[in-house]
């Protein structure tokens, strides 16, 4: 069973196998710099591998842990949810971001939404990741 903290530890240690072990097979990865979400453990693992290569001096600065809605709007108490705020550089440009992580009842990551700022750094990230993902997917 994965709990909030396991994903963070795996990312901070840049341990791709450990990160993959925290992911639900049907995970969805959303980002404002991608038109469509990445779906499935294999696809998301490939993207995370590229992100681990692209981000320089990546570190989490803050963490928030809560829960997801429990069946009815406005009622929480479902599986855990976690927000991890990070700082990094991409090609020398400073990036701040947030990983919003949703877990299932088994404790695996079912949803990962990443948001980054400022816009110039986000666009650099989008171009760089896009090029690397094209090479990764064609290999």
mmCIF file of N, CA and C in Angstrom:
data_model
loop_
_atom_site.group_PDB
_atom_site.id
_atom_site.type_symbol
_atom_site.label_atom_id
_atom_site.label_comp_id
_atom_site.label_asym_id
_atom_site.label_seq_id
_atom_site.Cartn_x
_atom_site.Cartn_y
_atom_site.Cartn_z
ATOM 1 N N UNK A 1 0.838 -1.191 0.000
ATOM 2 C CA UNK A 1 0.000 0.000 0.000
ATOM 3 C C UNK A 1 0.877 1.247 0.000
ATOM 4 N N UNK A 2 0.533 2.203 -0.829
ATOM 5 C CA UNK A 2 1.250 3.465 -0.903
ATOM 6 C C UNK A 2 0.497 4.496 -0.078
ATOM 7 N N UNK A 3 1.198 5.360 0.572
ATOM 8 C CA UNK A 3 0.592 6.436 1.347
ATOM 9 C C UNK A 3 1.240 7.737 0.935
ATOM 10 N N UNK A 4 0.559 8.887 1.194
ATOM 11 C CA UNK A 4 1.222 10.153 0.899
ATOM 12 C C UNK A 4 2.587 10.178 1.576
ATOM 13 N N UNK A 5 3.589 10.524 0.860
ATOM 14 C CA UNK A 5 4.954 10.522 1.368
ATOM 15 C C UNK A 5 5.815 9.554 0.586
ATOM 16 N N UNK A 6 5.247 8.406 0.208
ATOM 17 C CA UNK A 6 6.010 7.410 -0.549
ATOM 18 C C UNK A 6 6.350 7.948 -1.934
ATOM 19 N N UNK A 7 5.384 8.564 -2.606
ATOM 20 C CA UNK A 7 5.630 9.157 -3.919
ATOM 21 C C UNK A 7 6.689 10.248 -3.791
ATOM 22 N N UNK A 8 6.517 11.106 -2.788
ATOM 23 C CA UNK A 8 7.476 12.198 -2.575
ATOM 24 C C UNK A 8 8.888 11.653 -2.378
ATOM 25 N N UNK A 9 9.035 10.674 -1.529
ATOM 26 C CA UNK A 9 10.346 10.085 -1.259
ATOM 27 C C UNK A 9 10.959 9.510 -2.524
ATOM 28 N N UNK A 10 10.151 8.831 -3.324
ATOM 29 C CA UNK A 10 10.646 8.236 -4.568
ATOM 30 C C UNK A 10 11.095 9.311 -5.546
ATOM 31 N N UNK A 11 10.329 10.393 -5.663
ATOM 32 C CA UNK A 11 10.694 11.481 -6.579
ATOM 33 C C UNK A 11 11.965 12.167 -6.098
ATOM 34 N N UNK A 12 12.037 12.453 -4.812
ATOM 35 C CA UNK A 12 13.216 13.152 -4.284
ATOM 36 C C UNK A 12 14.493 12.326 -4.468
ATOM 37 N N UNK A 13 14.360 11.008 -4.444
ATOM 38 C CA UNK A 13 15.536 10.164 -4.646
ATOM 39 C C UNK A 13 15.769 9.838 -6.124
ATOM 40 N N UNK A 14 14.890 10.353 -6.989
ATOM 41 C CA UNK A 14 14.965 10.117 -8.438
ATOM 42 C C UNK A 14 14.994 8.627 -8.757
ATOM 43 N N UNK A 15 14.229 7.849 -8.005
ATOM 44 C CA UNK A 15 14.160 6.394 -8.145
ATOM 45 C C UNK A 15 12.949 6.046 -9.017
ATOM 46 N N UNK A 16 13.183 5.903 -10.322
ATOM 47 C CA UNK A 16 12.092 5.669 -11.259
ATOM 48 C C UNK A 16 11.331 4.386 -10.943
ATOM 49 N N UNK A 17 12.015 3.334 -10.551
ATOM 50 C CA UNK A 17 11.333 2.077 -10.207
ATOM 51 C C UNK A 17 10.424 2.274 -8.998
ATOM 52 N N UNK A 18 10.887 3.020 -8.008
ATOM 53 C CA UNK A 18 10.059 3.283 -6.830
ATOM 54 C C UNK A 18 8.863 4.165 -7.188
ATOM 55 N N UNK A 19 9.089 5.163 -8.041
ATOM 56 C CA UNK A 19 7.975 6.016 -8.482
ATOM 57 C C UNK A 19 6.928 5.163 -9.189
ATOM 58 N N UNK A 20 7.385 4.328 -10.118
ATOM 59 C CA UNK A 20 6.474 3.456 -10.869
ATOM 60 C C UNK A 20 5.677 2.566 -9.928
ATOM 61 N N UNK A 21 6.296 2.089 -8.873
ATOM 62 C CA UNK A 21 5.616 1.238 -7.908
ATOM 63 C C UNK A 21 4.505 1.926 -7.148
ATOM 64 N N UNK A 22 4.487 3.266 -7.150
ATOM 65 C CA UNK A 22 3.423 4.008 -6.461
ATOM 66 C C UNK A 22 2.229 4.280 -7.371
ATOM 67 N N UNK A 23 2.369 3.995 -8.673
ATOM 68 C CA UNK A 23 1.347 4.379 -9.653
ATOM 69 C C UNK A 23 0.323 3.274 -9.886
ATOM 70 N N UNK A 24 -0.939 3.669 -9.905
ATOM 71 C CA UNK A 24 -2.028 2.768 -10.276
ATOM 72 C C UNK A 24 -1.903 2.472 -11.778
ATOM 73 N N UNK A 25 -2.229 1.264 -12.230
ATOM 74 C CA UNK A 25 -2.128 0.958 -13.665
ATOM 75 C C UNK A 25 -2.932 1.903 -14.557
ATOM 76 N N UNK A 26 -4.003 2.491 -14.034
ATOM 77 C CA UNK A 26 -4.860 3.371 -14.842
ATOM 78 C C UNK A 26 -4.639 4.850 -14.541
ATOM 79 N N UNK A 27 -3.477 5.221 -14.031
ATOM 80 C CA UNK A 27 -3.187 6.614 -13.668
ATOM 81 C C UNK A 27 -3.404 7.561 -14.840
ATOM 82 N N UNK A 28 -3.817 8.795 -14.521
ATOM 83 C CA UNK A 28 -3.897 9.871 -15.505
ATOM 84 C C UNK A 28 -3.000 11.012 -15.043
ATOM 85 N N UNK A 29 -2.197 11.529 -15.975
ATOM 86 C CA UNK A 29 -1.287 12.637 -15.706
ATOM 87 C C UNK A 29 -1.778 13.842 -16.502
ATOM 88 N N UNK A 30 -2.079 14.935 -15.801
ATOM 89 C CA UNK A 30 -2.568 16.155 -16.445
ATOM 90 C C UNK A 30 -1.577 17.291 -16.224
ATOM 91 N N UNK A 31 -1.450 18.144 -17.241
ATOM 92 C CA UNK A 31 -0.582 19.304 -17.139
ATOM 93 C C UNK A 31 -1.128 20.407 -18.034
ATOM 94 N N UNK A 32 -0.981 21.670 -17.613
ATOM 95 C CA UNK A 32 -1.461 22.767 -18.455
ATOM 96 C C UNK A 32 -0.630 22.941 -19.723
ATOM 97 N N UNK A 33 0.534 22.317 -19.806
ATOM 98 C CA UNK A 33 1.361 22.459 -21.008
ATOM 99 C C UNK A 33 1.168 21.299 -21.976
ATOM 100 N N UNK A 34 0.233 20.389 -21.676
ATOM 101 C CA UNK A 34 -0.070 19.269 -22.572
ATOM 102 C C UNK A 34 -1.547 19.318 -22.939
ATOM 103 N N UNK A 35 -1.846 19.066 -24.198
ATOM 104 C CA UNK A 35 -3.224 19.118 -24.679
ATOM 105 C C UNK A 35 -4.051 17.966 -24.120
ATOM 106 N N UNK A 36 -3.484 16.766 -24.119
ATOM 107 C CA UNK A 36 -4.225 15.604 -23.643
ATOM 108 C C UNK A 36 -3.474 14.968 -22.477
ATOM 109 N N UNK A 37 -4.203 14.300 -21.595
ATOM 110 C CA UNK A 37 -3.514 13.653 -20.472
ATOM 111 C C UNK A 37 -2.767 12.405 -20.929
ATOM 112 N N UNK A 38 -1.700 12.103 -20.203
ATOM 113 C CA UNK A 38 -1.038 10.818 -20.384
ATOM 114 C C UNK A 38 -1.813 9.824 -19.539
ATOM 115 N N UNK A 39 -2.091 8.643 -20.093
ATOM 116 C CA UNK A 39 -2.887 7.644 -19.393
ATOM 117 C C UNK A 39 -2.146 6.325 -19.319
ATOM 118 N N UNK A 40 -2.234 5.696 -18.157
ATOM 119 C CA UNK A 40 -1.627 4.390 -17.961
ATOM 120 C C UNK A 40 -0.243 4.474 -17.358
ATOM 121 N N UNK A 41 0.095 3.474 -16.568
ATOM 122 C CA UNK A 41 1.360 3.446 -15.829
ATOM 123 C C UNK A 41 2.581 3.540 -16.758
ATOM 124 N N UNK A 42 2.587 2.798 -17.863
ATOM 125 C CA UNK A 42 3.757 2.809 -18.752
ATOM 126 C C UNK A 42 3.973 4.174 -19.383
ATOM 127 N N UNK A 43 2.903 4.778 -19.865
ATOM 128 C CA UNK A 43 2.991 6.088 -20.492
ATOM 129 C C UNK A 43 3.444 7.153 -19.489
ATOM 130 N N UNK A 44 2.855 7.132 -18.304
ATOM 131 C CA UNK A 44 3.201 8.116 -17.276
ATOM 132 C C UNK A 44 4.636 7.896 -16.790
ATOM 133 N N UNK A 45 5.055 6.657 -16.669
ATOM 134 C CA UNK A 45 6.440 6.378 -16.257
ATOM 135 C C UNK A 45 7.422 6.955 -17.276
ATOM 136 N N UNK A 46 7.133 6.818 -18.570
ATOM 137 C CA UNK A 46 7.994 7.401 -19.601
ATOM 138 C C UNK A 46 8.090 8.909 -19.475
ATOM 139 N N UNK A 47 6.963 9.550 -19.192
ATOM 140 C CA UNK A 47 6.954 10.997 -19.024
ATOM 141 C C UNK A 47 7.733 11.400 -17.779
ATOM 142 N N UNK A 48 7.526 10.696 -16.684
ATOM 143 C CA UNK A 48 8.252 11.020 -15.451
ATOM 144 C C UNK A 48 9.752 10.839 -15.649
ATOM 145 N N UNK A 49 10.150 9.834 -16.406
ATOM 146 C CA UNK A 49 11.568 9.633 -16.686
ATOM 147 C C UNK A 49 12.149 10.864 -17.383
ATOM 148 N N UNK A 50 11.424 11.396 -18.345
ATOM 149 C CA UNK A 50 11.869 12.601 -19.054
ATOM 150 C C UNK A 50 11.915 13.788 -18.092
ATOM 151 N N UNK A 51 10.903 13.934 -17.251
ATOM 152 C CA UNK A 51 10.885 15.046 -16.300
ATOM 153 C C UNK A 51 12.057 14.976 -15.330
ATOM 154 N N UNK A 52 12.407 13.769 -14.896
ATOM 155 C CA UNK A 52 13.563 13.620 -14.007
ATOM 156 C C UNK A 52 14.851 14.087 -14.682
ATOM 157 N N UNK A 53 14.928 13.922 -15.999
ATOM 158 C CA UNK A 53 16.105 14.358 -16.753
ATOM 159 C C UNK A 53 16.105 15.866 -16.985
ATOM 160 N N UNK A 54 14.928 16.443 -17.184
ATOM 161 C CA UNK A 54 14.796 17.846 -17.572
ATOM 162 C C UNK A 54 14.919 18.805 -16.388
ATOM 163 N N UNK A 55 14.314 18.453 -15.261
ATOM 164 C CA UNK A 55 14.356 19.349 -14.104
ATOM 165 C C UNK A 55 15.745 19.344 -13.475
ATOM 166 N N UNK A 56 16.270 20.527 -13.216
ATOM 167 C CA UNK A 56 17.547 20.708 -12.532
ATOM 168 C C UNK A 56 17.256 21.231 -11.125
ATOM 169 N N UNK A 57 18.020 20.782 -10.148
ATOM 170 C CA UNK A 57 17.884 21.255 -8.762
ATOM 171 C C UNK A 57 16.449 21.154 -8.255
ATOM 172 N N UNK A 58 15.765 20.080 -8.638
ATOM 173 C CA UNK A 58 14.371 19.869 -8.231
ATOM 174 C C UNK A 58 14.311 19.563 -6.737
ATOM 175 N N UNK A 59 13.414 20.265 -6.036
ATOM 176 C CA UNK A 59 13.155 19.932 -4.632
ATOM 177 C C UNK A 59 11.770 20.430 -4.223
ATOM 178 N N UNK A 60 11.154 19.663 -3.333
ATOM 179 C CA UNK A 60 9.861 20.057 -2.793
ATOM 180 C C UNK A 60 10.076 21.066 -1.679
ATOM 181 N N UNK A 61 9.223 22.085 -1.638
ATOM 182 C CA UNK A 61 9.337 23.127 -0.621
ATOM 183 C C UNK A 61 8.210 23.082 0.400
ATOM 184 N N UNK A 62 7.058 22.563 0.009
ATOM 185 C CA UNK A 62 5.901 22.503 0.907
ATOM 186 C C UNK A 62 5.057 21.285 0.575
ATOM 187 N N UNK A 63 4.275 20.859 1.557
ATOM 188 C CA UNK A 63 3.411 19.687 1.379
ATOM 189 C C UNK A 63 2.092 19.911 2.115
ATOM 190 N N UNK A 64 1.007 19.588 1.439
ATOM 191 C CA UNK A 64 -0.330 19.641 2.029
ATOM 192 C C UNK A 64 -0.968 18.273 1.833
ATOM 193 N N UNK A 65 -1.580 17.730 2.874
ATOM 194 C CA UNK A 65 -2.234 16.431 2.785
ATOM 195 C C UNK A 65 -3.676 16.602 3.235
ATOM 196 N N UNK A 66 -4.592 16.037 2.470
ATOM 197 C CA UNK A 66 -6.009 16.095 2.798
ATOM 198 C C UNK A 66 -6.678 14.817 2.338
ATOM 199 N N UNK A 67 -7.938 14.942 1.972
ATOM 200 C CA UNK A 67 -8.671 13.787 1.468
ATOM 201 C C UNK A 67 -9.523 14.214 0.293
ATOM 202 N N UNK A 68 -9.918 13.239 -0.503
ATOM 203 C CA UNK A 68 -10.763 13.488 -1.661
ATOM 204 C C UNK A 68 -12.227 13.399 -1.241
ATOM 205 N N UNK A 69 -13.134 13.912 -2.068
ATOM 206 C CA UNK A 69 -14.552 13.807 -1.724
ATOM 207 C C UNK A 69 -14.983 12.351 -1.543
ATOM 208 N N UNK A 70 -15.834 12.144 -0.570
ATOM 209 C CA UNK A 70 -16.310 10.785 -0.239
ATOM 210 C C UNK A 70 -17.720 10.576 -0.768
ATOM 211 N N UNK A 71 -17.853 10.591 -2.072
ATOM 212 C CA UNK A 71 -19.131 10.241 -2.680
ATOM 213 C C UNK A 71 -20.106 11.381 -2.876
ATOM 214 N N UNK A 72 -20.156 12.342 -1.977
ATOM 215 C CA UNK A 72 -21.111 13.439 -2.110
ATOM 216 C C UNK A 72 -20.357 14.761 -2.174
ATOM 217 N N UNK A 73 -20.826 15.685 -3.016
ATOM 218 C CA UNK A 73 -20.158 16.989 -3.108
ATOM 219 C C UNK A 73 -20.071 17.655 -1.734
ATOM 220 N N UNK A 74 -18.913 18.226 -1.458
ATOM 221 C CA UNK A 74 -18.715 18.933 -0.204
ATOM 222 C C UNK A 74 -18.397 18.043 0.985
ATOM 223 N N UNK A 75 -18.441 16.722 0.791
ATOM 224 C CA UNK A 75 -18.147 15.785 1.878
ATOM 225 C C UNK A 75 -16.803 15.132 1.591
ATOM 226 N N UNK A 76 -15.865 15.329 2.482
ATOM 227 C CA UNK A 76 -14.546 14.745 2.301
ATOM 228 C C UNK A 76 -14.391 13.570 3.249
ATOM 229 N N UNK A 77 -13.338 12.831 3.109
ATOM 230 C CA UNK A 77 -13.128 11.645 3.927
ATOM 231 C C UNK A 77 -12.824 10.428 3.080
ATOM 232 N N UNK A 78 -12.701 10.654 1.767
ATOM 233 C CA UNK A 78 -12.338 9.563 0.862
ATOM 234 C C UNK A 78 -10.845 9.309 0.926
ATOM 235 N N UNK A 79 -10.290 8.687 -0.102
ATOM 236 C CA UNK A 79 -8.850 8.402 -0.127
ATOM 237 C C UNK A 79 -8.026 9.681 0.024
ATOM 238 N N UNK A 80 -6.786 9.562 0.472
ATOM 239 C CA UNK A 80 -5.949 10.753 0.662
ATOM 240 C C UNK A 80 -5.666 11.481 -0.644
ATOM 241 N N UNK A 81 -5.387 12.756 -0.495
ATOM 242 C CA UNK A 81 -4.919 13.603 -1.592
ATOM 243 C C UNK A 81 -3.745 14.396 -1.043
ATOM 244 N N UNK A 82 -2.834 14.764 -1.927
ATOM 245 C CA UNK A 82 -1.618 15.440 -1.498
ATOM 246 C C UNK A 82 -1.264 16.515 -2.509
ATOM 247 N N UNK A 83 -0.804 17.650 -2.032
ATOM 248 C CA UNK A 83 -0.277 18.705 -2.891
ATOM 249 C C UNK A 83 1.164 18.946 -2.482
ATOM 250 N N UNK A 84 2.064 18.818 -3.434
ATOM 251 C CA UNK A 84 3.489 19.038 -3.197
ATOM 252 C C UNK A 84 3.933 20.226 -4.039
ATOM 253 N N UNK A 85 4.455 21.250 -3.391
ATOM 254 C CA UNK A 85 4.932 22.432 -4.088
ATOM 255 C C UNK A 85 6.433 22.267 -4.308
ATOM 256 N N UNK A 86 6.885 22.552 -5.538
ATOM 257 C CA UNK A 86 8.294 22.346 -5.844
ATOM 258 C C UNK A 86 8.944 23.564 -6.469
ATOM 259 N N UNK A 87 10.261 23.534 -6.451
ATOM 260 C CA UNK A 87 11.087 24.547 -7.087
ATOM 261 C C UNK A 87 12.131 23.793 -7.909
ATOM 262 N N UNK A 88 12.465 24.334 -9.078
ATOM 263 C CA UNK A 88 13.457 23.692 -9.941
ATOM 264 C C UNK A 88 13.915 24.709 -10.983
ATOM 265 N N UNK A 89 14.781 24.234 -11.866
ATOM 266 C CA UNK A 89 15.186 25.016 -13.026
ATOM 267 C C UNK A 89 15.028 24.142 -14.265
ATOM 268 N N UNK A 90 14.722 24.787 -15.388
ATOM 269 C CA UNK A 90 14.655 24.120 -16.684
ATOM 270 C C UNK A 90 15.453 24.970 -17.647
ATOM 271 N N UNK A 91 16.557 24.410 -18.131
ATOM 272 C CA UNK A 91 17.468 25.149 -19.015
ATOM 273 C C UNK A 91 17.826 26.508 -18.410
ATOM 274 N N UNK A 92 18.095 26.503 -17.110
ATOM 275 C CA UNK A 92 18.508 27.709 -16.407
ATOM 276 C C UNK A 92 17.384 28.615 -15.956
ATOM 277 N N UNK A 93 16.147 28.340 -16.366
ATOM 278 C CA UNK A 93 15.015 29.178 -15.968
ATOM 279 C C UNK A 93 14.372 28.615 -14.701
ATOM 280 N N UNK A 94 14.118 29.507 -13.735
ATOM 281 C CA UNK A 94 13.500 29.091 -12.483
ATOM 282 C C UNK A 94 12.035 28.713 -12.712
ATOM 283 N N UNK A 95 11.633 27.608 -12.131
ATOM 284 C CA UNK A 95 10.259 27.116 -12.235
ATOM 285 C C UNK A 95 9.732 26.837 -10.829
ATOM 286 N N UNK A 96 8.513 27.244 -10.582
ATOM 287 C CA UNK A 96 7.794 26.825 -9.385
ATOM 288 C C UNK A 96 6.630 25.988 -9.867
ATOM 289 N N UNK A 97 6.257 24.990 -9.080
ATOM 290 C CA UNK A 97 5.159 24.149 -9.508
ATOM 291 C C UNK A 97 4.465 23.465 -8.360
ATOM 292 N N UNK A 98 3.417 22.769 -8.727
ATOM 293 C CA UNK A 98 2.609 22.034 -7.770
ATOM 294 C C UNK A 98 2.233 20.693 -8.368
ATOM 295 N N UNK A 99 2.457 19.639 -7.606
ATOM 296 C CA UNK A 99 1.987 18.297 -7.954
ATOM 297 C C UNK A 99 0.744 18.028 -7.115
ATOM 298 N N UNK A 100 -0.396 17.866 -7.748
ATOM 299 C CA UNK A 100 -1.620 17.482 -7.055
ATOM 300 C C UNK A 100 -1.794 15.986 -7.283
ATOM 301 N N UNK A 101 -1.784 15.232 -6.191
ATOM 302 C CA UNK A 101 -1.764 13.774 -6.275
ATOM 303 C C UNK A 101 -3.023 13.217 -5.626
ATOM 304 N N UNK A 102 -3.696 12.336 -6.350
ATOM 305 C CA UNK A 102 -4.887 11.652 -5.835
ATOM 306 C C UNK A 102 -4.596 10.165 -5.729
ATOM 307 N N UNK A 103 -5.061 9.567 -4.664
ATOM 308 C CA UNK A 103 -4.818 8.157 -4.383
ATOM 309 C C UNK A 103 -6.128 7.377 -4.436
ATOM 310 N N UNK A 104 -6.036 6.073 -4.689
ATOM 311 C CA UNK A 104 -7.222 5.220 -4.586
ATOM 312 C C UNK A 104 -7.264 4.596 -3.191
ATOM 313 N N UNK A 105 -8.267 3.774 -2.943
ATOM 314 C CA UNK A 105 -8.409 3.152 -1.629
ATOM 315 C C UNK A 105 -7.243 2.230 -1.296
ATOM 316 N N UNK A 106 -6.564 1.719 -2.318
ATOM 317 C CA UNK A 106 -5.410 0.849 -2.093
ATOM 318 C C UNK A 106 -4.134 1.654 -1.828
ATOM 319 N N UNK A 107 -4.210 2.969 -1.979
ATOM 320 C CA UNK A 107 -3.058 3.817 -1.712
ATOM 321 C C UNK A 107 -2.184 4.100 -2.903
ATOM 322 N N UNK A 108 -2.583 3.655 -4.097
ATOM 323 C CA UNK A 108 -1.800 3.932 -5.305
ATOM 324 C C UNK A 108 -2.218 5.268 -5.918
ATOM 325 N N UNK A 109 -1.299 5.912 -6.612
ATOM 326 C CA UNK A 109 -1.564 7.204 -7.251
ATOM 327 C C UNK A 109 -2.430 6.976 -8.485
ATOM 328 N N UNK A 110 -3.649 7.547 -8.474
ATOM 329 C CA UNK A 110 -4.563 7.421 -9.609
ATOM 330 C C UNK A 110 -4.572 8.665 -10.486
ATOM 331 N N UNK A 111 -4.197 9.784 -9.908
ATOM 332 C CA UNK A 111 -4.192 11.032 -10.658
ATOM 333 C C UNK A 111 -3.038 11.910 -10.240
ATOM 334 N N UNK A 112 -2.381 12.499 -11.222
ATOM 335 C CA UNK A 112 -1.281 13.418 -10.963
ATOM 336 C C UNK A 112 -1.469 14.610 -11.887
ATOM 337 N N UNK A 113 -1.695 15.772 -11.285
ATOM 338 C CA UNK A 113 -1.834 17.008 -12.043
ATOM 339 C C UNK A 113 -0.674 17.904 -11.664
ATOM 340 N N UNK A 114 0.071 18.349 -12.664
ATOM 341 C CA UNK A 114 1.230 19.200 -12.424
ATOM 342 C C UNK A 114 0.955 20.565 -13.037
ATOM 343 N N UNK A 115 1.186 21.601 -12.246
ATOM 344 C CA UNK A 115 1.045 22.976 -12.725
ATOM 345 C C UNK A 115 2.368 23.687 -12.489
ATOM 346 N N UNK A 116 2.786 24.511 -13.454
ATOM 347 C CA UNK A 116 4.058 25.213 -13.334
ATOM 348 C C UNK A 116 3.891 26.686 -13.696
ATOM 349 N N UNK A 117 4.775 27.483 -13.165
ATOM 350 C CA UNK A 117 4.830 28.912 -13.431
ATOM 351 C C UNK A 117 6.279 29.347 -13.359
ATOM 352 N N UNK A 118 6.693 30.439 -13.860
ATOM 353 C CA UNK A 118 5.980 31.394 -14.691
ATOM 354 C C UNK A 118 5.844 30.893 -16.133
ATOM 355 N N UNK A 119 5.038 31.584 -16.895
ATOM 356 C CA UNK A 119 4.719 31.153 -18.255
ATOM 357 C C UNK A 119 5.953 30.937 -19.142
ATOM 358 N N UNK A 120 6.945 31.832 -19.164
ATOM 359 C CA UNK A 120 8.105 31.562 -20.030
ATOM 360 C C UNK A 120 8.810 30.245 -19.682
ATOM 361 N N UNK A 121 8.949 29.963 -18.403
ATOM 362 C CA UNK A 121 9.577 28.703 -17.995
ATOM 363 C C UNK A 121 8.681 27.518 -18.343
ATOM 364 N N UNK A 122 7.373 27.684 -18.195
ATOM 365 C CA UNK A 122 6.427 26.610 -18.544
ATOM 366 C C UNK A 122 6.507 26.296 -20.032
ATOM 367 N N UNK A 123 6.644 27.321 -20.864
ATOM 368 C CA UNK A 123 6.745 27.104 -22.304
ATOM 369 C C UNK A 123 8.073 26.424 -22.662
ATOM 370 N N UNK A 124 9.151 26.796 -22.002
ATOM 371 C CA UNK A 124 10.433 26.122 -22.209
ATOM 372 C C UNK A 124 10.303 24.655 -21.829
ATOM 373 N N UNK A 125 9.683 24.401 -20.689
ATOM 374 C CA UNK A 125 9.456 23.030 -20.229
ATOM 375 C C UNK A 125 8.639 22.247 -21.255
ATOM 376 N N UNK A 126 7.564 22.846 -21.761
ATOM 377 C CA UNK A 126 6.703 22.168 -22.731
ATOM 378 C C UNK A 126 7.481 21.799 -23.995
ATOM 379 N N UNK A 127 8.286 22.716 -24.510
ATOM 380 C CA UNK A 127 9.064 22.436 -25.730
ATOM 381 C C UNK A 127 10.090 21.331 -25.483
ATOM 382 N N UNK A 128 10.802 21.433 -24.387
ATOM 383 C CA UNK A 128 11.856 20.475 -24.087
ATOM 384 C C UNK A 128 11.286 19.078 -23.835
ATOM 385 N N UNK A 129 10.231 19.004 -23.032
ATOM 386 C CA UNK A 129 9.609 17.703 -22.740
ATOM 387 C C UNK A 129 8.981 17.133 -24.005
ATOM 388 N N UNK A 130 8.344 17.981 -24.794
ATOM 389 C CA UNK A 130 7.726 17.515 -26.033
ATOM 390 C C UNK A 130 8.732 16.867 -26.966
ATOM 391 N N UNK A 131 9.878 17.508 -27.153
ATOM 392 C CA UNK A 131 10.922 16.943 -28.025
ATOM 393 C C UNK A 131 11.437 15.612 -27.480
ATOM 394 N N UNK A 132 11.681 15.575 -26.175
ATOM 395 C CA UNK A 132 12.208 14.338 -25.579
ATOM 396 C C UNK A 132 11.181 13.217 -25.598
ATOM 397 N N UNK A 133 9.912 13.540 -25.401
ATOM 398 C CA UNK A 133 8.875 12.506 -25.440
ATOM 399 C C UNK A 133 8.735 11.945 -26.850
ATOM 400 N N UNK A 134 8.876 12.788 -27.869
ATOM 401 C CA UNK A 134 8.823 12.296 -29.254
ATOM 402 C C UNK A 134 9.938 11.274 -29.482
ATOM 403 N N UNK A 135 11.139 11.590 -29.013
ATOM 404 C CA UNK A 135 12.258 10.649 -29.149
ATOM 405 C C UNK A 135 12.026 9.395 -28.320
ATOM 406 N N UNK A 136 11.508 9.545 -27.117
ATOM 407 C CA UNK A 136 11.253 8.420 -26.212
ATOM 408 C C UNK A 136 10.204 7.469 -26.804
ATOM 409 N N UNK A 137 9.130 8.044 -27.368
ATOM 410 C CA UNK A 137 8.044 7.229 -27.913
ATOM 411 C C UNK A 137 8.433 6.560 -29.227
ATOM 412 N N UNK A 138 9.348 7.163 -29.982
ATOM 413 C CA UNK A 138 9.759 6.552 -31.252
ATOM 414 C C UNK A 138 10.851 5.498 -31.055
ATOM 415 N N UNK A 139 11.468 5.491 -29.885
ATOM 416 C CA UNK A 139 12.553 4.516 -29.619
ATOM 417 C C UNK A 139 12.012 3.124 -29.342
#
